[in-house]
Structures are given as structure tokens and as C-alpha cells.
PDB file of C-alpha atoms in Angstrom:
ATOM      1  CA  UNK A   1     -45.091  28.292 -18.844  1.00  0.00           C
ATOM      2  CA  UNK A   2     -43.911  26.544 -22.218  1.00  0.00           C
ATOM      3  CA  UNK A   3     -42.833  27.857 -25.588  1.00  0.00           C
ATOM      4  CA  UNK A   4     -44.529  26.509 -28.453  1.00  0.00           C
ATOM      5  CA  UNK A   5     -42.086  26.254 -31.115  1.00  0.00           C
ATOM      6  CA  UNK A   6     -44.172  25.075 -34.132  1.00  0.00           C
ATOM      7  CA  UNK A   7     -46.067  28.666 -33.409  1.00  0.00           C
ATOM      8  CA  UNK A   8     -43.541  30.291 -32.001  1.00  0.00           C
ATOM      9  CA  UNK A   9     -45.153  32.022 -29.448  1.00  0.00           C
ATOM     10  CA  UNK A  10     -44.961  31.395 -25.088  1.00  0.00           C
ATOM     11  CA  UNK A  11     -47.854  30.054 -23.393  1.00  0.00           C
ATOM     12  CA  UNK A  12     -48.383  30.446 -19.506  1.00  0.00           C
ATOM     13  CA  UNK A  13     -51.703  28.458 -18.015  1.00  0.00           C
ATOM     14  CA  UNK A  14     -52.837  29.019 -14.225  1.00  0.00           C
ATOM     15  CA  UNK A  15     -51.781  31.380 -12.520  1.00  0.00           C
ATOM     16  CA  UNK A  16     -53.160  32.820  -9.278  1.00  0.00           C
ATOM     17  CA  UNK A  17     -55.668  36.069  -8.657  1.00  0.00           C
ATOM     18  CA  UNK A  18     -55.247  35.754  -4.475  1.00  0.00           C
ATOM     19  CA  UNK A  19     -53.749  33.775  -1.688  1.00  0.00           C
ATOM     20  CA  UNK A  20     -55.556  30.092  -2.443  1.00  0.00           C
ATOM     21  CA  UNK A  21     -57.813  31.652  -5.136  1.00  0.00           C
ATOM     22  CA  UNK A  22     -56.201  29.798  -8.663  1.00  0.00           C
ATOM     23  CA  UNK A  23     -56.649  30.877 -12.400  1.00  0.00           C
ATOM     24  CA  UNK A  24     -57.248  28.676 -14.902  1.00  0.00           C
ATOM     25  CA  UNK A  25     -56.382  31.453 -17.464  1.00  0.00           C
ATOM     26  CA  UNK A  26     -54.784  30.658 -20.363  1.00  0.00           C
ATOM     27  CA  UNK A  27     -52.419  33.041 -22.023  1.00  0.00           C
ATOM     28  CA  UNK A  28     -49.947  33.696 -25.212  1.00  0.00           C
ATOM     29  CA  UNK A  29     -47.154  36.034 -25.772  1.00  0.00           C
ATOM     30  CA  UNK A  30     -46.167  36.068 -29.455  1.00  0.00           C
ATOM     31  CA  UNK A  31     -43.425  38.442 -30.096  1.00  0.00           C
ATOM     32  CA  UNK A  32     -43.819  39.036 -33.706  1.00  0.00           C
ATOM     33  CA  UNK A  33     -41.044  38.976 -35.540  1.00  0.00           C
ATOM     34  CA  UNK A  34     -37.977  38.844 -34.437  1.00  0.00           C
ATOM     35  CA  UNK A  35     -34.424  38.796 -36.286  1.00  0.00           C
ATOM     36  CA  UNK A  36     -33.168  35.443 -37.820  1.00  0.00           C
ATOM     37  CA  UNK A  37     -30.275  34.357 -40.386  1.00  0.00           C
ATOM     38  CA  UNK A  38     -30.516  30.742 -41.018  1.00  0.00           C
ATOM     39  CA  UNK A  39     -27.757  28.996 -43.666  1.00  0.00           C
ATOM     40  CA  UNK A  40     -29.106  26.810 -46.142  1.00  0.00           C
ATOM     41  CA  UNK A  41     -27.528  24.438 -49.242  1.00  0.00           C
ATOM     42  CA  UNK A  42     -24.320  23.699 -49.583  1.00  0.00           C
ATOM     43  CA  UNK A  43     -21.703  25.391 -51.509  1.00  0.00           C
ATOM     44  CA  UNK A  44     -19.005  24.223 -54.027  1.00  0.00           C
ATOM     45  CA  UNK A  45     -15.523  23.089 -53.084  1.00  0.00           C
ATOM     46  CA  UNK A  46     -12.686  25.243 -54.008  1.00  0.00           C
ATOM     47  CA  UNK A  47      -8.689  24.894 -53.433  1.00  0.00           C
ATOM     48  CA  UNK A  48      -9.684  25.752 -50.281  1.00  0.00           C
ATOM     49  CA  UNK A  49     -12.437  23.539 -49.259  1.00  0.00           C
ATOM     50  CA  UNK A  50     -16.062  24.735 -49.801  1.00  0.00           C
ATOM     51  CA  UNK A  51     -16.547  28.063 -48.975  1.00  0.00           C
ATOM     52  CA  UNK A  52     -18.446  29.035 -46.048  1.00  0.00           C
ATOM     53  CA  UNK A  53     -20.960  31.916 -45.241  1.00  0.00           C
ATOM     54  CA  UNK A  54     -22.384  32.529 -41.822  1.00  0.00           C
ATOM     55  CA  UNK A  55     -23.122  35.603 -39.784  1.00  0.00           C
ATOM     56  CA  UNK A  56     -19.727  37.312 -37.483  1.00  0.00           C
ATOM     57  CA  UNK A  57     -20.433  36.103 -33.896  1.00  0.00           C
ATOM     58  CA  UNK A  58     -23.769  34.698 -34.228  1.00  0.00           C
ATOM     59  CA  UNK A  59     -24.979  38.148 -35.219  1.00  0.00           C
ATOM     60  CA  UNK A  60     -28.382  38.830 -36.578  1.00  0.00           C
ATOM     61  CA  UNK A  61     -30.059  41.276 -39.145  1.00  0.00           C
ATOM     62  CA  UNK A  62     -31.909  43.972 -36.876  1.00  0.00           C
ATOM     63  CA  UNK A  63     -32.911  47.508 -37.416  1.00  0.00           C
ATOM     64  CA  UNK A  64     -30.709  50.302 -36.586  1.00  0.00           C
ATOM     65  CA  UNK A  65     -27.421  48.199 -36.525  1.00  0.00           C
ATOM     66  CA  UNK A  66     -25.261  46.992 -38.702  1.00  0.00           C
ATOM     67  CA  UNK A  67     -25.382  43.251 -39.552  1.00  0.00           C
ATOM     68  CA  UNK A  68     -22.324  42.081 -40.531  1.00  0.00           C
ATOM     69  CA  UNK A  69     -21.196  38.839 -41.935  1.00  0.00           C
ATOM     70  CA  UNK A  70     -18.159  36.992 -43.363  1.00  0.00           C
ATOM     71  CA  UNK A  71     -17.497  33.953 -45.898  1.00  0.00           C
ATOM     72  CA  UNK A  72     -14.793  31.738 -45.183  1.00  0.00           C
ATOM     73  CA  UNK A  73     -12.464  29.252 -46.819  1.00  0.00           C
ATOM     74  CA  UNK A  74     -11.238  32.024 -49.223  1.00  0.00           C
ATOM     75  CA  UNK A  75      -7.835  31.362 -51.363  1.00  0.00           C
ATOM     76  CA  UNK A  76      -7.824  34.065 -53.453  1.00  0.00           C
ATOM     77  CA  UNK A  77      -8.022  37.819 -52.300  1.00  0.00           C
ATOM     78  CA  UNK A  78     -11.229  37.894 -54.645  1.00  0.00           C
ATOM     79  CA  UNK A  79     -14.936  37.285 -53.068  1.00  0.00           C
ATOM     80  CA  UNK A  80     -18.361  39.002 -53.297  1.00  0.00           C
ATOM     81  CA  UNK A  81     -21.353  38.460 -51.255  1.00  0.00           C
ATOM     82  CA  UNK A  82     -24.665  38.730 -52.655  1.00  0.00           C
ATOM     83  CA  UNK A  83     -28.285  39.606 -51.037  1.00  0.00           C
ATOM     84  CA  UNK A  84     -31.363  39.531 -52.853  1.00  0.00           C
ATOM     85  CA  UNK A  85     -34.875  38.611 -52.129  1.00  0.00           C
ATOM     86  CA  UNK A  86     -35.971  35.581 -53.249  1.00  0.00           C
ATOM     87  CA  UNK A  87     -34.661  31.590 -53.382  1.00  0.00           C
ATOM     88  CA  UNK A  88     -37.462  30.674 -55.789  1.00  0.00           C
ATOM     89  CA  UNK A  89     -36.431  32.424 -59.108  1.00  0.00           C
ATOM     90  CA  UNK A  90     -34.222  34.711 -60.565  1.00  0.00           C
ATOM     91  CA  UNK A  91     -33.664  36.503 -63.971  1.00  0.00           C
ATOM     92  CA  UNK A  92     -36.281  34.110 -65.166  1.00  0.00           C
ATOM     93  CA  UNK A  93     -34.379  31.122 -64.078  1.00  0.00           C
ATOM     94  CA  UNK A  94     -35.613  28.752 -61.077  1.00  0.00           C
ATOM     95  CA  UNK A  95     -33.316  28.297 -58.169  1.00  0.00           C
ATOM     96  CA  UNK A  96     -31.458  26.388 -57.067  1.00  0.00           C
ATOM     97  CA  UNK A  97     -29.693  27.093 -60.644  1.00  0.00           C
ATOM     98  CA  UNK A  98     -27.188  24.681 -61.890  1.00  0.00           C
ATOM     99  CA  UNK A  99     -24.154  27.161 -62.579  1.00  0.00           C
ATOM    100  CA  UNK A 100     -22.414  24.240 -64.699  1.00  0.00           C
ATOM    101  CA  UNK A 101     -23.874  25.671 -67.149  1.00  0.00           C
ATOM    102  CA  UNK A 102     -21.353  28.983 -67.289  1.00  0.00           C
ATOM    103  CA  UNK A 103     -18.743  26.573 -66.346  1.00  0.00           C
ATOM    104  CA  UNK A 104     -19.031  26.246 -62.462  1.00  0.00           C
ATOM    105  CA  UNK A 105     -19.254  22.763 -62.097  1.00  0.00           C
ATOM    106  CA  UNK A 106     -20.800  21.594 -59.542  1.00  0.00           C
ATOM    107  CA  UNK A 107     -21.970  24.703 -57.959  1.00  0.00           C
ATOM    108  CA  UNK A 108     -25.784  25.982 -57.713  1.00  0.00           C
ATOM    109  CA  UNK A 109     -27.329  29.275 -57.120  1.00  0.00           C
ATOM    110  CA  UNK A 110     -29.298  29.513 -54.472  1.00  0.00           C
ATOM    111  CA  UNK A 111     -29.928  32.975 -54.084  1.00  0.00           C
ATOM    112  CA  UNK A 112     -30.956  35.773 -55.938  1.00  0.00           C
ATOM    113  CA  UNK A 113     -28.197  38.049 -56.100  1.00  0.00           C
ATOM    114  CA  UNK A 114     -30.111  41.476 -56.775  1.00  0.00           C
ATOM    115  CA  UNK A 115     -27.067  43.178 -54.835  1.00  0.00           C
ATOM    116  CA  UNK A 116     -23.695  42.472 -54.771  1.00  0.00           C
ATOM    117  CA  UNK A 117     -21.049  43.420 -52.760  1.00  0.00           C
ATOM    118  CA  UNK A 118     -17.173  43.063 -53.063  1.00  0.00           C
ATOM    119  CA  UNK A 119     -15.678  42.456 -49.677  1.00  0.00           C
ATOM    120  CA  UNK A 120     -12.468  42.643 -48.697  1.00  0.00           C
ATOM    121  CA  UNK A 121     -10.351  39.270 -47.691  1.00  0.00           C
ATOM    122  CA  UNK A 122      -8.161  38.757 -45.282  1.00  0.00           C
ATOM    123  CA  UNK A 123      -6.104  35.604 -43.823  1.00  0.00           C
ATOM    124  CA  UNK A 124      -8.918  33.682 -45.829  1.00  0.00           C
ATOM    125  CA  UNK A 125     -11.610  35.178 -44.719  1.00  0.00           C
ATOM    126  CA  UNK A 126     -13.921  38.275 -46.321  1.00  0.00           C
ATOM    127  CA  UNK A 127     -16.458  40.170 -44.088  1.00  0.00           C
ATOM    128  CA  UNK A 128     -19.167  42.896 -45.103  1.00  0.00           C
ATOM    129  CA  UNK A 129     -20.932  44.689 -42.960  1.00  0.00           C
ATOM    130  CA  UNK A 130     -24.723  45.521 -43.695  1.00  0.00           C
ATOM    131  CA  UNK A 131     -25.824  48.624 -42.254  1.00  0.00           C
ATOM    132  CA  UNK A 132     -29.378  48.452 -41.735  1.00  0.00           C
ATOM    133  CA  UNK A 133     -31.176  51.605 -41.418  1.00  0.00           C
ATOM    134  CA  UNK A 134     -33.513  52.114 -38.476  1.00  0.00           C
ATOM    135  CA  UNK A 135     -36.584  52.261 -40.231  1.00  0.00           C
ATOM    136  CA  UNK A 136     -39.516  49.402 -38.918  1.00  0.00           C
ATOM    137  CA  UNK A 137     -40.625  49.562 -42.917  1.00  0.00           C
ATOM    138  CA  UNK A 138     -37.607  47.391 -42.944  1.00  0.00           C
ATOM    139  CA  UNK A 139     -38.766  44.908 -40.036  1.00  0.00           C
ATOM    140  CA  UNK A 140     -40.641  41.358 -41.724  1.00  0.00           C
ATOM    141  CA  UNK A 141     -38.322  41.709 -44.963  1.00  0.00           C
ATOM    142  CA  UNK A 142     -36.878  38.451 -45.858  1.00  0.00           C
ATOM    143  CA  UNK A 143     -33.757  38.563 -48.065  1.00  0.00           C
ATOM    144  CA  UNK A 144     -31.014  35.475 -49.135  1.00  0.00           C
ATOM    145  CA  UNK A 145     -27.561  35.637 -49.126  1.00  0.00           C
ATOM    146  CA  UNK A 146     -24.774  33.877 -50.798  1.00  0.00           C
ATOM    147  CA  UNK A 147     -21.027  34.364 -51.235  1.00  0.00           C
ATOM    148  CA  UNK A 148     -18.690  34.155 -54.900  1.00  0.00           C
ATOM    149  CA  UNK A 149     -14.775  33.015 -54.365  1.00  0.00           C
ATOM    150  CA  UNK A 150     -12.683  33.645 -57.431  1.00  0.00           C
ATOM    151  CA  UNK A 151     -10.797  29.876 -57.387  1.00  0.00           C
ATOM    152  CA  UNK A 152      -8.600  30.216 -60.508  1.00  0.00           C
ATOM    153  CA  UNK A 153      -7.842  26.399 -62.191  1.00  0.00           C
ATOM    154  CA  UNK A 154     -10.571  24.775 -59.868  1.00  0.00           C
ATOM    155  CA  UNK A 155     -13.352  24.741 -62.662  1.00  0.00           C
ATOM    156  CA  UNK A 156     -13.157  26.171 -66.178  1.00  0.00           C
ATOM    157  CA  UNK A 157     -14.976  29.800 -65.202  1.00  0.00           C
ATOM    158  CA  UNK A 158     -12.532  29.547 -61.949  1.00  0.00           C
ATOM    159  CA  UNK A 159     -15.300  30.427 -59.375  1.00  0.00           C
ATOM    160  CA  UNK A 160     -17.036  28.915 -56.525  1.00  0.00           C
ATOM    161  CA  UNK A 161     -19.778  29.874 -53.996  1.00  0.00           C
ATOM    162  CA  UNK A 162     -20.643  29.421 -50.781  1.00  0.00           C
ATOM    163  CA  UNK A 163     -23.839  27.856 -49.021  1.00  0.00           C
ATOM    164  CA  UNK A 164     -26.908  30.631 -49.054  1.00  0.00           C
ATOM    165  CA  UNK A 165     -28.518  32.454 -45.953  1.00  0.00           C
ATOM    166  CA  UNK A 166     -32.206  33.197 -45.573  1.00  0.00           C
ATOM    167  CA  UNK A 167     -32.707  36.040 -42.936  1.00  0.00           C
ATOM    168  CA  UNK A 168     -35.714  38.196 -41.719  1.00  0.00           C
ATOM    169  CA  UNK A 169     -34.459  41.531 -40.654  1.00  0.00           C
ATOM    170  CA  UNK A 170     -36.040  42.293 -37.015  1.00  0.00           C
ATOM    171  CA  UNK A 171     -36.445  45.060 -34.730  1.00  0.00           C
ATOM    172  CA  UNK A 172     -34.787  42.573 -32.081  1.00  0.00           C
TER     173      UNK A 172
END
């Protein structure tokens, strides 16, 4: 019994039918798809460092629950987090965009940010949670995230953002 990773899929060869009587079966378990938030890019440093996005305890974007996730390395009490659902293009533009050019230097989008949500900071720290309806329409949808500091003085617009997220929302 192995896991394949480039296929991502289990694979289990032999096995036995009776006492002394061996299998040479071979056979594959692929579970379809399952949850996953992985962080891409880098983000832009801030008073604070470069901001950081990532999920709350290593959760993940499934059906039913809410999927929650916080962006850290705040110094204002400012920050949004966006989700949209592409990292190719957006508003006509290709990403990554270079957001120098509305005065964010050094900072790039990497995200599409069809959605975006204020979240509350505290102690440096904002977190949103995502309520995900239980619907399995919803399971296979790929989305990005990224996250927006207000960073007043640090470059003319006074913004930075965070690395991006791409997730798959799962039924497990």
C-alpha cells in the first residue's frame, strides 16, 4: 500500500483471496477532491514586517463549515481580506499586478479580489470567518485570497498586502 502523490490517489497491490491463495490485484482509491488552502507569493513589508495570511489552526475550506482565516503582522486597526477566483487576470489586468503603479511600491496583486471583506484587528492580528454553505455545487471551486493592511507613511498610497492563498473548497 503506497500513496502516489503526483496523482494523488492510494494504491494497494497483492492482497490475499484465502489462506496461501495470493492476489496479484492491483487497486486505486482516489478520493476526489478534497479541501486545500495553499499560500503563495510574498507580500509587501509594512511598519510591521510583511503581512501574513494563512488559514486559523491549519483549517481548511470545506462544505457546511465555516472556514476561517486571519492575516497577521497588522499595525494599524485597518485590514481587508479579499477572495476572488482567479490568479491569472483581473479587471483586464494580468496578475501578479505591479501595485507601484497606484503608489504601493513594491507590492503585487496576486489575487483577484472579486470580494472583499473588512475584518476586524486585534493585538495585530485580523480574522474573518468564511461560512461556507453546505451545498456540494460548492465542492471543486477554486478561489484566491489575499489580505490589504492600511500602513500609513510606509509608501505614498500607505497600504500593503499580504502573500495570496489558492484553496479548493472540499466536502472533507
Amino acid at each position: 500500500l503506497a500513496h502516489d502523490l503526483p496523482r494523488s490517489r492510494t494504491v494497494l497491490f497483492g492482497g490475499a483471496v484465502a489462506a496461501l491463495q495470493f492476489a496479484n490485484d492491483t487497486w486505486e482509491y482516489d478520493p476526489g477532491t478534497i479541501a486545500r488552502w495553499t499560500a503563495y507569493g510574498s507580500g509587501c513589508a509594512g511598519t510591521s514586517g510583511v503581512p501574513v495570511l494563512q488559514p486559523v489552526y491549519a483549517s481548511l475550506p470545506i462544505v457546511g463549515t465555516t472556514f476561517p482565516v486571519e492575516l497577521l503582522g497588522i499595525p494599524s486597526n485597518t485590514a481587508a481580506i479579499s477572495f476572488g477566483f482567479s490568479d491569472v487576470q483581473w479587471n483586464g489586468n494580468t496578475l501578479p499586478f505591479d501595485l507601484g503603479t497606484i503608489g504601493m511600491t513594491g507590492c503585487m496583486l496576486r489575487a483577484s479580489p472579486e470580494f472583499l471583506f473588512f475584518a476586524p484587528v486585534a493585538g495585530g492580528r485580523a480574522t474573518l470567518a468564511w461560512p461556507l454553505p453546505n451545498a456540494a455545487s460548492l465542492t471543486g471551486v477554486r478561489f484566491f485570497s489575499q489580505g490589504f493592511v492600511l500602513d500609513p507613511g510606509v509608501n505614498p498610497l500607505g497600504a500593503t498586502v499580504s502573500n495570496a492563498g489558492a484553496g479548493i473548497i472540499g466536502p472533507f
